Coordinates of C-alpha atoms in Angstrom, one line a residue:
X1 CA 3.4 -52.4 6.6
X2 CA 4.2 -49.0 5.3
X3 CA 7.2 -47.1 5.0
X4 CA 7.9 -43.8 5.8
X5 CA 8.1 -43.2 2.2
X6 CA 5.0 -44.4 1.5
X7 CA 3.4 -42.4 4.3
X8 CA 4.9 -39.0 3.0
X9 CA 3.8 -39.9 -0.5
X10 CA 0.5 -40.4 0.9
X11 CA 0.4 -36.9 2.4
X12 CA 2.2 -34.9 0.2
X13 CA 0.9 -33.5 -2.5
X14 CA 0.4 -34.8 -5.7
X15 CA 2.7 -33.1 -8.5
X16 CA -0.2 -33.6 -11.1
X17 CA -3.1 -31.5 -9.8
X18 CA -6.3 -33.0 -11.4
X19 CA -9.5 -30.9 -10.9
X20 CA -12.5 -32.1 -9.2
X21 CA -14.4 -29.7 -10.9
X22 CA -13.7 -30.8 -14.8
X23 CA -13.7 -34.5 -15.3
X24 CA -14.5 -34.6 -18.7
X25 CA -10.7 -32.7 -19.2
X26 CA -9.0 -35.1 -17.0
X27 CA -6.7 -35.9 -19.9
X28 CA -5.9 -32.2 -21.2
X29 CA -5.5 -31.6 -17.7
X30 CA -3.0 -34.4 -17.1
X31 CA -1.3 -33.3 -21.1
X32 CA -0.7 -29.8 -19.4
X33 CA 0.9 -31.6 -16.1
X34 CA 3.4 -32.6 -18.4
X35 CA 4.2 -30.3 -20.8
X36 CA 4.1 -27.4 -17.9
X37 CA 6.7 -24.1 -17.7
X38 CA 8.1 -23.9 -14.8
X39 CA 7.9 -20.6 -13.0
X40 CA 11.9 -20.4 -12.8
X41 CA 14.5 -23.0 -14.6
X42 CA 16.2 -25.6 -12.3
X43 CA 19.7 -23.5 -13.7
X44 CA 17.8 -20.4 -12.4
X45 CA 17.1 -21.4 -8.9
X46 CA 18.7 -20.7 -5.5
X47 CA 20.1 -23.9 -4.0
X48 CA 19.7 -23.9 -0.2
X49 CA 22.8 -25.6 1.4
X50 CA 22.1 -27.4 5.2
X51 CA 25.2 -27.9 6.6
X52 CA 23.0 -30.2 9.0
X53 CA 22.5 -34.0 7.2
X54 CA 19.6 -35.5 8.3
X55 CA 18.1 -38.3 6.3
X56 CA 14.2 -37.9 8.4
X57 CA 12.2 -36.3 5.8
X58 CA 10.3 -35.0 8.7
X59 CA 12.8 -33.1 10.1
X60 CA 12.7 -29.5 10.4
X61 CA 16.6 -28.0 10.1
X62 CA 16.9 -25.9 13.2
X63 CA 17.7 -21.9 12.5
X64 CA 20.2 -20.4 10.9
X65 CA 20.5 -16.7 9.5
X66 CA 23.0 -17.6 6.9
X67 CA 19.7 -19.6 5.4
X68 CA 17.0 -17.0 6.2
X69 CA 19.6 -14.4 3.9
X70 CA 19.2 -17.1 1.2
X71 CA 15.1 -17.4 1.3
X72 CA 14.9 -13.6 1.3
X73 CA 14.2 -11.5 -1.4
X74 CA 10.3 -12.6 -2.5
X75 CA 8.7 -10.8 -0.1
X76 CA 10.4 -7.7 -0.7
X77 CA 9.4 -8.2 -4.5
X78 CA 6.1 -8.5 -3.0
X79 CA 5.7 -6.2 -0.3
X80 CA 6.3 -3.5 -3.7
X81 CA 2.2 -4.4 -4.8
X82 CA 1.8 -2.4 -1.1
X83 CA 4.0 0.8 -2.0
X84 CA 2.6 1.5 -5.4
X85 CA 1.8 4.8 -7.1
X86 CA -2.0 4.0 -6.0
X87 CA -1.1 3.2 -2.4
X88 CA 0.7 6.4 -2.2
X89 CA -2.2 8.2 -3.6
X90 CA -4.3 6.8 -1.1
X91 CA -1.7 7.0 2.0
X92 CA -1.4 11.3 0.8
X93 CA -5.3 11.4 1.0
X94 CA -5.7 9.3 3.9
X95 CA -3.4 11.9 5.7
X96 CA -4.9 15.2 4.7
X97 CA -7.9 14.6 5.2
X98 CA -8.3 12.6 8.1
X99 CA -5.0 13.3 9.6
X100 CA -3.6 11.0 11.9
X101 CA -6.5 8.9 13.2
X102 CA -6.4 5.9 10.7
X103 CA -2.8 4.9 11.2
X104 CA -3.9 2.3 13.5
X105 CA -6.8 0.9 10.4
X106 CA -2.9 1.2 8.1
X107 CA -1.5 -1.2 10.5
X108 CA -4.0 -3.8 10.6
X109 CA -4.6 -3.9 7.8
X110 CA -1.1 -4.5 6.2
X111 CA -1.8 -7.5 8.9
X112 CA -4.3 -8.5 6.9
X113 CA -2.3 -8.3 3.5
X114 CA 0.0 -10.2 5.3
X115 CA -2.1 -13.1 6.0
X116 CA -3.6 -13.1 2.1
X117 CA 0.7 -13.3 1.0
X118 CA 1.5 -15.9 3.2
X119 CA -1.5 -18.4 2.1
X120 CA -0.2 -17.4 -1.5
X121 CA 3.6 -18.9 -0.2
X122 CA 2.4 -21.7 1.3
X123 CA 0.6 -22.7 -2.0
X124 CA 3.5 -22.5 -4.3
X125 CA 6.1 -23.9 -1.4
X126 CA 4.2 -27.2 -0.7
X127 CA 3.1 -28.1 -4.5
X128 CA 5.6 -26.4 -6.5
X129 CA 3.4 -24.6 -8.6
X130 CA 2.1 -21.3 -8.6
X131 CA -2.1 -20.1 -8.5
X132 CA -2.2 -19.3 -12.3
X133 CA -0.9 -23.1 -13.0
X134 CA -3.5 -24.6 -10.3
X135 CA -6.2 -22.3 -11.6
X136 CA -5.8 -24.1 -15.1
X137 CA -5.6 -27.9 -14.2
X138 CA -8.7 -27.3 -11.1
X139 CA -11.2 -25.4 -13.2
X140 CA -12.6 -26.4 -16.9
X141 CA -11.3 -24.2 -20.0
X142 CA -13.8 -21.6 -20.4
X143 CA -13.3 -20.9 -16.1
X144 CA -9.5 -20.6 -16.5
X145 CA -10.2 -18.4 -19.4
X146 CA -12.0 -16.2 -18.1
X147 CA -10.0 -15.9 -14.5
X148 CA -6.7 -15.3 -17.1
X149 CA -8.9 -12.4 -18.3
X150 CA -9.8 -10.9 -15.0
X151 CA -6.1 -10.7 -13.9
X152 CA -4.8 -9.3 -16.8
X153 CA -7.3 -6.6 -16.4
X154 CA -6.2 -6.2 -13.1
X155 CA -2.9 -5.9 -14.4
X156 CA -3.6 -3.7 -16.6
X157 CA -5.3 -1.3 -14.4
X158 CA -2.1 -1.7 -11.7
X159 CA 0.3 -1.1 -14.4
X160 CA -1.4 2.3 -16.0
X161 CA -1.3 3.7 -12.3
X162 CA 2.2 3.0 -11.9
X163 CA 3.4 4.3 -15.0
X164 CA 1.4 7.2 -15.1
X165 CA 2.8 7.7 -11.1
X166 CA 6.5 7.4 -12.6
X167 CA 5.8 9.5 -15.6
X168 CA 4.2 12.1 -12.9
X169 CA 7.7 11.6 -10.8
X170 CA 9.9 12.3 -14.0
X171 CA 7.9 15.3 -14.7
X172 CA 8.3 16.4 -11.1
X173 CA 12.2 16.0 -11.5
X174 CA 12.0 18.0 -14.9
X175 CA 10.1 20.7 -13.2
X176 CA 7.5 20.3 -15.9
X177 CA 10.1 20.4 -19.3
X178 CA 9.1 16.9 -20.3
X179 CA 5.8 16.0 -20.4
X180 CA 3.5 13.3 -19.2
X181 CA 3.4 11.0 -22.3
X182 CA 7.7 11.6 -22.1
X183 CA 7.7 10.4 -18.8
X184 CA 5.5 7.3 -20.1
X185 CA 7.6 5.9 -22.7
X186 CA 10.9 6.5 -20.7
X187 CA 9.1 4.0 -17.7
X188 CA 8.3 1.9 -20.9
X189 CA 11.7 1.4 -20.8
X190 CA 12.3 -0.8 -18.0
X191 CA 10.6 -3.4 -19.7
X192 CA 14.4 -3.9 -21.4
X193 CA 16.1 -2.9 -18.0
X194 CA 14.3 -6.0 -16.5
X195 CA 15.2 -8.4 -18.9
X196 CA 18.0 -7.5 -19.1
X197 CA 18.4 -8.0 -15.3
X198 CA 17.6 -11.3 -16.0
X199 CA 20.4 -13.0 -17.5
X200 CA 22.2 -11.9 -14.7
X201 CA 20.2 -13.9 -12.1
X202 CA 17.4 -14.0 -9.5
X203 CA 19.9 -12.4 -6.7
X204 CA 20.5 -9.9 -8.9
X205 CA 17.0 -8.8 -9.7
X206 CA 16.3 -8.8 -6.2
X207 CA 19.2 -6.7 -5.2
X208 CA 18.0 -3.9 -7.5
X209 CA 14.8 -4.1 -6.1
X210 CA 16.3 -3.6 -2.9
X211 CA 17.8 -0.6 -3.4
X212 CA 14.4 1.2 -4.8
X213 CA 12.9 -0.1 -1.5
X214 CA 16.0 1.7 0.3
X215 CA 15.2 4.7 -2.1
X216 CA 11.6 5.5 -1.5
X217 CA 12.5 4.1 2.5
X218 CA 15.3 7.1 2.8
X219 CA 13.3 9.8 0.9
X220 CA 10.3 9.4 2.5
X221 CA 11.6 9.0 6.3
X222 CA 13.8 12.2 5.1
X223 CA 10.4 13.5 4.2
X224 CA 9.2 12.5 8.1
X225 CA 11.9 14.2 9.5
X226 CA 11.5 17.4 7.8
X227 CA 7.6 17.3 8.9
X228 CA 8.7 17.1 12.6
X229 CA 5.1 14.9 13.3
X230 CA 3.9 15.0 17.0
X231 CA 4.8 11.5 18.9
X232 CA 2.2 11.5 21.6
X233 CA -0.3 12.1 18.2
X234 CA 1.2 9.6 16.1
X235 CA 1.2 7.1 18.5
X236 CA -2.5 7.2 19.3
X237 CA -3.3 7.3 16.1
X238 CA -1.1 3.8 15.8
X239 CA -2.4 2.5 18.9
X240 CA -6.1 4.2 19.2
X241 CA -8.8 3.1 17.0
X242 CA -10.5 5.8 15.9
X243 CA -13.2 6.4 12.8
X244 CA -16.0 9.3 12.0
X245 CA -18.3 9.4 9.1
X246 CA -16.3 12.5 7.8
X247 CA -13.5 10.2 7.4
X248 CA -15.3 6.6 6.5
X249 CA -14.4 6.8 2.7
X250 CA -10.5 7.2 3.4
X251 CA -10.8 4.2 5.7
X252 CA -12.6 1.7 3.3
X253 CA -9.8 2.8 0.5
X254 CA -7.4 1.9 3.5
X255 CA -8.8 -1.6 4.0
X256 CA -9.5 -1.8 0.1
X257 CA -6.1 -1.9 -1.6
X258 CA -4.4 -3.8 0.8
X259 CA -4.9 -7.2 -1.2
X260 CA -3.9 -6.4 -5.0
X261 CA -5.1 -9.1 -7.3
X262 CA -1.8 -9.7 -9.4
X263 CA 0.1 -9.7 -6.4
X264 CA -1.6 -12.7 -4.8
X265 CA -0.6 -14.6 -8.5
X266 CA 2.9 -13.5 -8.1
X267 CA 4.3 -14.6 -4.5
X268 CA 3.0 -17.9 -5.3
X269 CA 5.7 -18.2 -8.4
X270 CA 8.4 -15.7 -6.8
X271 CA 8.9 -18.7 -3.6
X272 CA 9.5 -21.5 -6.5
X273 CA 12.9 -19.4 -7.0
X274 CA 14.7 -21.5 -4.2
X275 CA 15.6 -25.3 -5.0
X276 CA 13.3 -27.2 -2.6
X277 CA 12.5 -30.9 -2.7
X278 CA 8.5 -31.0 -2.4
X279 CA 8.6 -34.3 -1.3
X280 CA 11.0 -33.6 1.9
X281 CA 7.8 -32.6 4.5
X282 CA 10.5 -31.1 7.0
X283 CA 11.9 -28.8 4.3
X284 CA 8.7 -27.6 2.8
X285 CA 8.2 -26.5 6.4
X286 CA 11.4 -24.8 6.9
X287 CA 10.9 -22.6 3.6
X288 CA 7.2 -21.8 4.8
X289 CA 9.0 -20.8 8.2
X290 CA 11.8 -18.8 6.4
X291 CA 9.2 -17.0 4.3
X292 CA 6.5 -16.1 6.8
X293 CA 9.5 -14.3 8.6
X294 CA 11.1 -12.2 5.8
X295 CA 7.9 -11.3 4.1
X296 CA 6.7 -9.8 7.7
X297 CA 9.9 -8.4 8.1
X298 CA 9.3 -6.7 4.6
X299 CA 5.6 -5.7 4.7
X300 CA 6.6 -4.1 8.3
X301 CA 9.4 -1.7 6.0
X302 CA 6.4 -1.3 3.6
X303 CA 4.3 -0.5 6.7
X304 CA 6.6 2.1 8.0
X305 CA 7.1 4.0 4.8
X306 CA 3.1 4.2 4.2
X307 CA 3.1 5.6 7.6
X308 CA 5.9 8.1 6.6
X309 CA 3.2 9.2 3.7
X310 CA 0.3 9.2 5.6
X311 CA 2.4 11.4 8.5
X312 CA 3.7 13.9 6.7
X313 CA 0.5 15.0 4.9
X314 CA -1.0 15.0 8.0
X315 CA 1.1 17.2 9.5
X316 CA 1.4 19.7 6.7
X317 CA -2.9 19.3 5.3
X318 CA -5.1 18.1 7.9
X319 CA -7.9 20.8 8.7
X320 CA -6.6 23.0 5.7
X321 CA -8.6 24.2 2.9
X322 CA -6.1 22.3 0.3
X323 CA -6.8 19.2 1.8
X324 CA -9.8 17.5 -0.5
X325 CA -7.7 18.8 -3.5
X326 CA -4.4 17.0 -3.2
X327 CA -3.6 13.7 -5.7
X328 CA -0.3 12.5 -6.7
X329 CA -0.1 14.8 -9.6
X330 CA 0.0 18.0 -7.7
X331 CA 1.0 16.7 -4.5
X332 CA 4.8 17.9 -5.0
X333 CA 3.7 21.2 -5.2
X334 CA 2.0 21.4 -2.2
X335 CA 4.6 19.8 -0.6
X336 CA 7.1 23.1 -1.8
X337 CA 4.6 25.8 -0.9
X338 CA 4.3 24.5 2.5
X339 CA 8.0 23.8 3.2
X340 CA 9.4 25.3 0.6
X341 CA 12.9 25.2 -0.6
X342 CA 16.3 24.2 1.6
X343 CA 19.7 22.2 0.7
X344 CA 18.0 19.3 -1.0
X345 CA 14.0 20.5 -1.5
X346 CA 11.6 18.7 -0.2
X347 CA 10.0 18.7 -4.0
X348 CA 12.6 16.4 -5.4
X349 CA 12.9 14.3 -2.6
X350 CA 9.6 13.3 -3.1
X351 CA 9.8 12.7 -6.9
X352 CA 12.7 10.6 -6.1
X353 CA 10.7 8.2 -4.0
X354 CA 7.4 8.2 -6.3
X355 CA 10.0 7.3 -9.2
X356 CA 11.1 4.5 -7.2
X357 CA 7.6 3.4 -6.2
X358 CA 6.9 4.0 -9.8
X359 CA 10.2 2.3 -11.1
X360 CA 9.7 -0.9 -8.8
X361 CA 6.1 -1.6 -9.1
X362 CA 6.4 -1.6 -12.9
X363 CA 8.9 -3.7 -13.5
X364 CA 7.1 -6.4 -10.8
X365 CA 3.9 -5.8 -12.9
X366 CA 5.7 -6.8 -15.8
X367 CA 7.2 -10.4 -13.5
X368 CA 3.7 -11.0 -12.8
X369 CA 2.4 -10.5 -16.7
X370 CA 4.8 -13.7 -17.0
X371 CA 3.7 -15.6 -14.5
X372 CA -0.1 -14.9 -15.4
X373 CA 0.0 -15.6 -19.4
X374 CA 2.4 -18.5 -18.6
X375 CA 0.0 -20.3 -15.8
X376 CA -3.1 -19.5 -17.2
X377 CA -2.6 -20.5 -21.0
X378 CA 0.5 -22.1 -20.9
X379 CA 1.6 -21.1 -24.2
X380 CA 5.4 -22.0 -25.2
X381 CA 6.6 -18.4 -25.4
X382 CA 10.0 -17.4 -24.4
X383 CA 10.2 -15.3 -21.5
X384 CA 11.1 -11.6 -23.2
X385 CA 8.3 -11.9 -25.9
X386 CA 5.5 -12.7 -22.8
X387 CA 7.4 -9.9 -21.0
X388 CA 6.9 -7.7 -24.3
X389 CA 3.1 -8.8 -24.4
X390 CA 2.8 -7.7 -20.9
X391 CA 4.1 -4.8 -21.0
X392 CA 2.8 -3.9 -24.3
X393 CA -1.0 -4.0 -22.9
X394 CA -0.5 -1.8 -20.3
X395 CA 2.0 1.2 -22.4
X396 CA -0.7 1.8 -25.7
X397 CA -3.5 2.1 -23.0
X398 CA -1.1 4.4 -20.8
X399 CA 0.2 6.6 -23.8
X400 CA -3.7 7.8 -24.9
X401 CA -4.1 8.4 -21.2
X402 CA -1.1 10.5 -21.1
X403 CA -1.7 12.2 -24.2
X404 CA -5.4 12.4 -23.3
X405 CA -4.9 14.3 -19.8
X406 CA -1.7 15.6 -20.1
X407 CA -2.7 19.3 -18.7
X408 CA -5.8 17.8 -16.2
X409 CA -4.8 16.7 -12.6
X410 CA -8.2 16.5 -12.0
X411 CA -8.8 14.3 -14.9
X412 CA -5.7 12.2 -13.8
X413 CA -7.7 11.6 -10.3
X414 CA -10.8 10.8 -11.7
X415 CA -8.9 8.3 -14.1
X416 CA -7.4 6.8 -10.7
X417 CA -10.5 6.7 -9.1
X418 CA -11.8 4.7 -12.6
X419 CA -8.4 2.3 -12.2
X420 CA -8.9 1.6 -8.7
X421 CA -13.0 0.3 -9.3
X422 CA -11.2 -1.8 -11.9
X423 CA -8.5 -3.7 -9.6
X424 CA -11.4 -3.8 -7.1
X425 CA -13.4 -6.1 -9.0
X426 CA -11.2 -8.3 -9.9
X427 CA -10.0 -9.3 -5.8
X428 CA -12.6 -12.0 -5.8
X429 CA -11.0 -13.9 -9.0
X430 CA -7.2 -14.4 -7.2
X431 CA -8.6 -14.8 -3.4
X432 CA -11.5 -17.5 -4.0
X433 CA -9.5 -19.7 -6.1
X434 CA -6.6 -19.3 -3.8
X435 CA -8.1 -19.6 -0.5
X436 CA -10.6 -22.6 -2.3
X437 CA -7.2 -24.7 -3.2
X438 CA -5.1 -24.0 -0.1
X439 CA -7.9 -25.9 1.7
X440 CA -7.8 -29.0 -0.3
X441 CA -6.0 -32.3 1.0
X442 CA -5.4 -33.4 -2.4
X443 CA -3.7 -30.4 -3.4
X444 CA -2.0 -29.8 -0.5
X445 CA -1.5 -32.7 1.5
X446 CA -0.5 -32.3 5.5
X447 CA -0.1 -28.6 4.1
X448 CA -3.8 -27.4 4.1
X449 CA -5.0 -24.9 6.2
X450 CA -7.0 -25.7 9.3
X451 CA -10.4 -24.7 10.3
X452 CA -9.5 -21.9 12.4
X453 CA -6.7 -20.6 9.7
X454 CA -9.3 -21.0 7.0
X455 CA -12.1 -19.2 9.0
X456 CA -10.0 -16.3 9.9
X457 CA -9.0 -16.1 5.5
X458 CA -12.2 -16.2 4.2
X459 CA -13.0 -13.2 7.0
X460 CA -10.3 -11.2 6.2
X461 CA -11.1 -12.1 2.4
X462 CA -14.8 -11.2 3.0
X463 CA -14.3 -8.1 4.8
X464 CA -12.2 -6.8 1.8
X465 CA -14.4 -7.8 -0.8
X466 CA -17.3 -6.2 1.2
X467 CA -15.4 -2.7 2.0
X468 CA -14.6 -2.9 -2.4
X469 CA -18.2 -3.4 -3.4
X470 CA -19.0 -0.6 -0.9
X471 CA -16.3 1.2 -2.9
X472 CA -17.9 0.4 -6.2
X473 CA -21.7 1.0 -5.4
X474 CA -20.6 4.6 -4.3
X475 CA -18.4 4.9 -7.4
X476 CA -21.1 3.7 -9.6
X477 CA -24.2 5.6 -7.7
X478 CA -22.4 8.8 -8.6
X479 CA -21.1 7.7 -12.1
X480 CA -23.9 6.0 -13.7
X481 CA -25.6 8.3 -15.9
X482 CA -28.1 7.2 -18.1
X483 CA -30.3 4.8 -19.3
X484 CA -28.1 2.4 -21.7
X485 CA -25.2 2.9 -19.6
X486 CA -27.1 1.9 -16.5
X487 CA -28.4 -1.4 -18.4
X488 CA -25.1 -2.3 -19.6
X489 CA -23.9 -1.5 -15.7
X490 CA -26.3 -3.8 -14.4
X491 CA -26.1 -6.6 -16.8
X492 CA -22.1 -6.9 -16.0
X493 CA -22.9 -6.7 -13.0
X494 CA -25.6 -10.0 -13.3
X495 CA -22.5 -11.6 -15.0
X496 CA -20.1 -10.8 -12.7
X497 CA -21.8 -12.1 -9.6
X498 CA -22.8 -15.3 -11.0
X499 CA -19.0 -16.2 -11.9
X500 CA -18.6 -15.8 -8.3
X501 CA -20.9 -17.7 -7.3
X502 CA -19.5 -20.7 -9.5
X503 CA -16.5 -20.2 -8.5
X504 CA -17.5 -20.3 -4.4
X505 CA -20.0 -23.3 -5.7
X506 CA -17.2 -25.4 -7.2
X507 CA -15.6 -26.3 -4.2
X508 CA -17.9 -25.0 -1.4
X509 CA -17.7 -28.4 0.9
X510 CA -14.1 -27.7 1.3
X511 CA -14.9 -24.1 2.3
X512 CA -18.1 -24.8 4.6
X513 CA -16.4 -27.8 6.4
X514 CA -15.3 -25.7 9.0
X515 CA -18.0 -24.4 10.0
X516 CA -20.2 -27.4 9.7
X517 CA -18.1 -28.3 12.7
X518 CA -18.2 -25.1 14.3
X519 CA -21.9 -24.8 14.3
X520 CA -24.6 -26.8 15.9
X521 CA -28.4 -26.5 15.6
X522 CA -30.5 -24.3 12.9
X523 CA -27.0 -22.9 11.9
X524 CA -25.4 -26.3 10.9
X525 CA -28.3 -28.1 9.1
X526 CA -28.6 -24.3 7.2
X527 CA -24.7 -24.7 6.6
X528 CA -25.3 -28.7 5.3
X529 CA -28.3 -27.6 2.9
X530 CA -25.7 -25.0 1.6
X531 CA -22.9 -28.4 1.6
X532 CA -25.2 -30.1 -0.4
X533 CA -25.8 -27.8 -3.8
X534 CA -22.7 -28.9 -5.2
X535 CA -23.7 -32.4 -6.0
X536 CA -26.8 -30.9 -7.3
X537 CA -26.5 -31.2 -11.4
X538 CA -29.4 -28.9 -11.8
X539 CA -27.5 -25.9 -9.8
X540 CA -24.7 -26.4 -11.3
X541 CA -26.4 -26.6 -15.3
X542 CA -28.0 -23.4 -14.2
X543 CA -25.1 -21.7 -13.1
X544 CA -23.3 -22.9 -16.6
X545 CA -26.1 -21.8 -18.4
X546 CA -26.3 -18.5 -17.0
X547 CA -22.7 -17.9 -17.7
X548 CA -23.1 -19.1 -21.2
X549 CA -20.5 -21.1 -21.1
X550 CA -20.0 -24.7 -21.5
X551 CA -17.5 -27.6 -19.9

């Protein structure tokens, strides 16, 4: 007969992921199981205390706020990917041009962002390790090799928009005496400020970053109270879906940068900084609960200081001449020639809160360059030289930038508009493989998502990978200039597509399963043909070939 023990073992997790996809690297794969990093030392982690004994592994602790202080902090870490220097750009433009009608497109999709997150928790809760790790031991070598290189690129591109958005805030602050590239190393600094924050402990770290959410939530509501916004308009804008062709291209970058591919890689690591047993069902469960209810509570403060952005240069832009020609480097400006000056001017308030946006999202791109090398490659470097690799990659590039289009704020846009096409890409590489493994039984146990769940990801996943390539074929329409540069356009393209492919073909039973059951008739047998491809070795030796890669 079996015990309860048994039973929970049985539905649990395994702690040693083996791929289904790479069976000739079962043994590297089960080398790596052992020798892993762990996201965060057991001395490191946050014990959770239950002043409740129960011996039922089953057993869901009731409520308690002292606990739900002790699980917050990740999402707030998190909810920083949605207050960026690139989110602001986009929340400034979104408001001045199409003014308050896309507020309610803002909400829904932070709702959407929300959804992406909490998948990304409930990974790294009920196996204990984070994507980056389960990328590495699911897919062969040359696969995790080349999703490592997608999301440092990502990274990359995230972390040259929110330096270059603090350096913009320090000039701001100077009133132009130190320059752009000054600006640039001085944010390179934080790279020591963070590690430094380290050795003092994970409450600690999140504590700072608390108080640069407070900042940039104080200056800009301060900004939103100077505006004066109208109610009755704001709130049918919130509540009244509304969207014109003039203002089509402001919604898609609304929709597109609400999932940001290193941030999906990071809340899986960030939950693995409270001590829970993985094997205890009922408290896996009560950190999932815990978590979906402070990282709402934290992407609603996100949502309300976009909304602050987005408001105020409604108020002050929308219908003016000026309002195609704001970015973030001359948006301070504007912002004093409309309001001009006062006891505390309305200019430095808002170079307080972009250096805080700035300050914040830095210092979490450099958490998540950790987390990424360490998963991916799971070299046995100590934690300030990876943060030093990190951060190096993303400074050089950000330094020639700066020294590049110091004096250009139209070159600085166009260099955004460049950054963003790059992050945009790279959103397939961190949702497949995340919403592929939180699927699977073996990987997840009683944790996997259900049909319904899983259906309504791969939606929300498809309809921001759609609204991005819509993004990119306009980019690229109006970019692409001739011949060579076209061919070379077209053949990364070819490349990029079919990794996609592979990646949905490696485990596309656990994905169509759903809808096999969902579906009846012509739309099911088409949905089986589809099932069947991945047993196919020809399909799968031309999709390797293509790629030229080899398991």
């Amino acid at each position: 007969m079996m015990t309860p023990d048994d039973e929970s073992n049985r539905l649990l997790p395994s702690t040693a992921v083996k791929s289904s996809q790479s069976n000739d690297n079962d043994n590297d794969n089960d080398n790596d199981n052992d020798n892993d990093e762990d996201a965060y030392e057991a001395r490191e982690k946050i014990v959770i205390i239950d002043d409740n004994e129960n011996n039922d592994i089953n057993h869901v602790p009731p409520f308690s706020w002292k606990k739900l202080w002790l699980f917050t902090g990740p999402g707030f870490l998190m909810s920083i990917g949605f207050l960026d220097p690139g989110n602001l750009e986009g929340d400034l433009q979104s408001g001045a041009i199409a003014g308050y009608s896309l507020l309610w497109l803002l909400m829904w999709a932070t709702t959407m962002g929300l959804l992406i997150q909490m998948l990304s928790v409930r990974l790294g809760v009920a196996t204990g390790k984070h994507l980056a790790e389960l990328c590495r031991h699911e897919y062969p070598h040359w696969a995790t090799y080349l999703l490592w290189l997608m999301a440092e690129l990502a990274l990359i591109g995230a972390d040259i928009q929110e330096v270059i958005g603090s350096a913009i805030a320090i000039q701001v602050l100077s009133r132009g005496v130190l320059p752009l590239w000054a600006g640039v190393l001085i944010t390179a600094s934080d790279c020591f400020f963070f590690l430094f924050l380290e050795n003092y402990g994970v409450r600690k770290l999140e504590a700072v970053f608390a108080v640069l959410i407070g900042t940039m939530a104080l200056s800009f509501a301060w900004m939103f109270g100077d505006a004066k916004p109208s109610g009755s308009e704001l709130l049918v804008g919130i509540f009244v879906p509304r969207l014109s062709s003039r203002t089509i291209h402001q919604a898609v970058g609304v929709v597109g940068c609400v999932i940001m591919p290193h941030n999906v890689f990071l809340h899986s690591a960030l939950v693995q900084s409270r001590k829970i047993d993985p094997r205890q069902i009922g408290r896996v469960q009560e950190a999932i609960n815990y978590y979906t209810i402070e990282s709402s509570a934290a992407l609603f403060v996100s949502f309300m200081i976009n909304l602050f952005v987005t408001t105020v240069f409604a108020k002050a832009f929308y219908g003016t001449e000026q309002a195609n020609d704001i970015g973030l480097a001359n948006a301070g400006q504007y912002l004093e020639a409309k309001y001009g000056g006062g006891f505390l001017p309305i200019l430095y308030i808002w170079g307080i809160g972009l250096l805080a946006a700035g300050q914040s999202s830095t210092i979490t791109g450099t958490y998540a360059g950790q987390f990424i090398m360490g998963g991916f490659l799971n070299l046995p470097l100590k934690k300030w030289m990876r943060a030093m690799i990190t951060r190096s990659c993303a400074i050089i590039p950000t330094i020639i930038v700066a020294l590049i289009f110091n004096a250009s704020e139209s070159s600085l846009d166009h260099l955004n508009e460049w950054l963003n096409v790059l992050q945009s890409v790279q959103i397939p590489f961190a949702v497949i493989p995340l919403l592929t493994l939180v699927a699977k039984e073996e990987v997840m146990g009683i944790f996997k998502i259900g049909p319904v769940v899983s259906r309504l990801a791969w939606t929300v996943a498809g309809l921001v990978i759609v609204i991005n390539g819509y993004l990119l074929f306009n980019f690229f329409v109006s970019e692409v200039n001739g011949v060579l540069f076209g061919v070379a356009i077209c053949a990364g393209t070819t490349g990029y597509v079919a990794f996609i492919i592979y990646l949905l073909h490696a485990n596309l039973d656990t994905q169509l399963q759903p809808y096999v059951y969902s579906h009846s008739g012509a739309t099911a047998s088409i949905v089986q043909l589809f099932a069947y491809f991945p047993k196919s070795r020809g399909l799968d030796a031309t999709v390797t070939s293509f790629l030229g890669a080899y398991r």
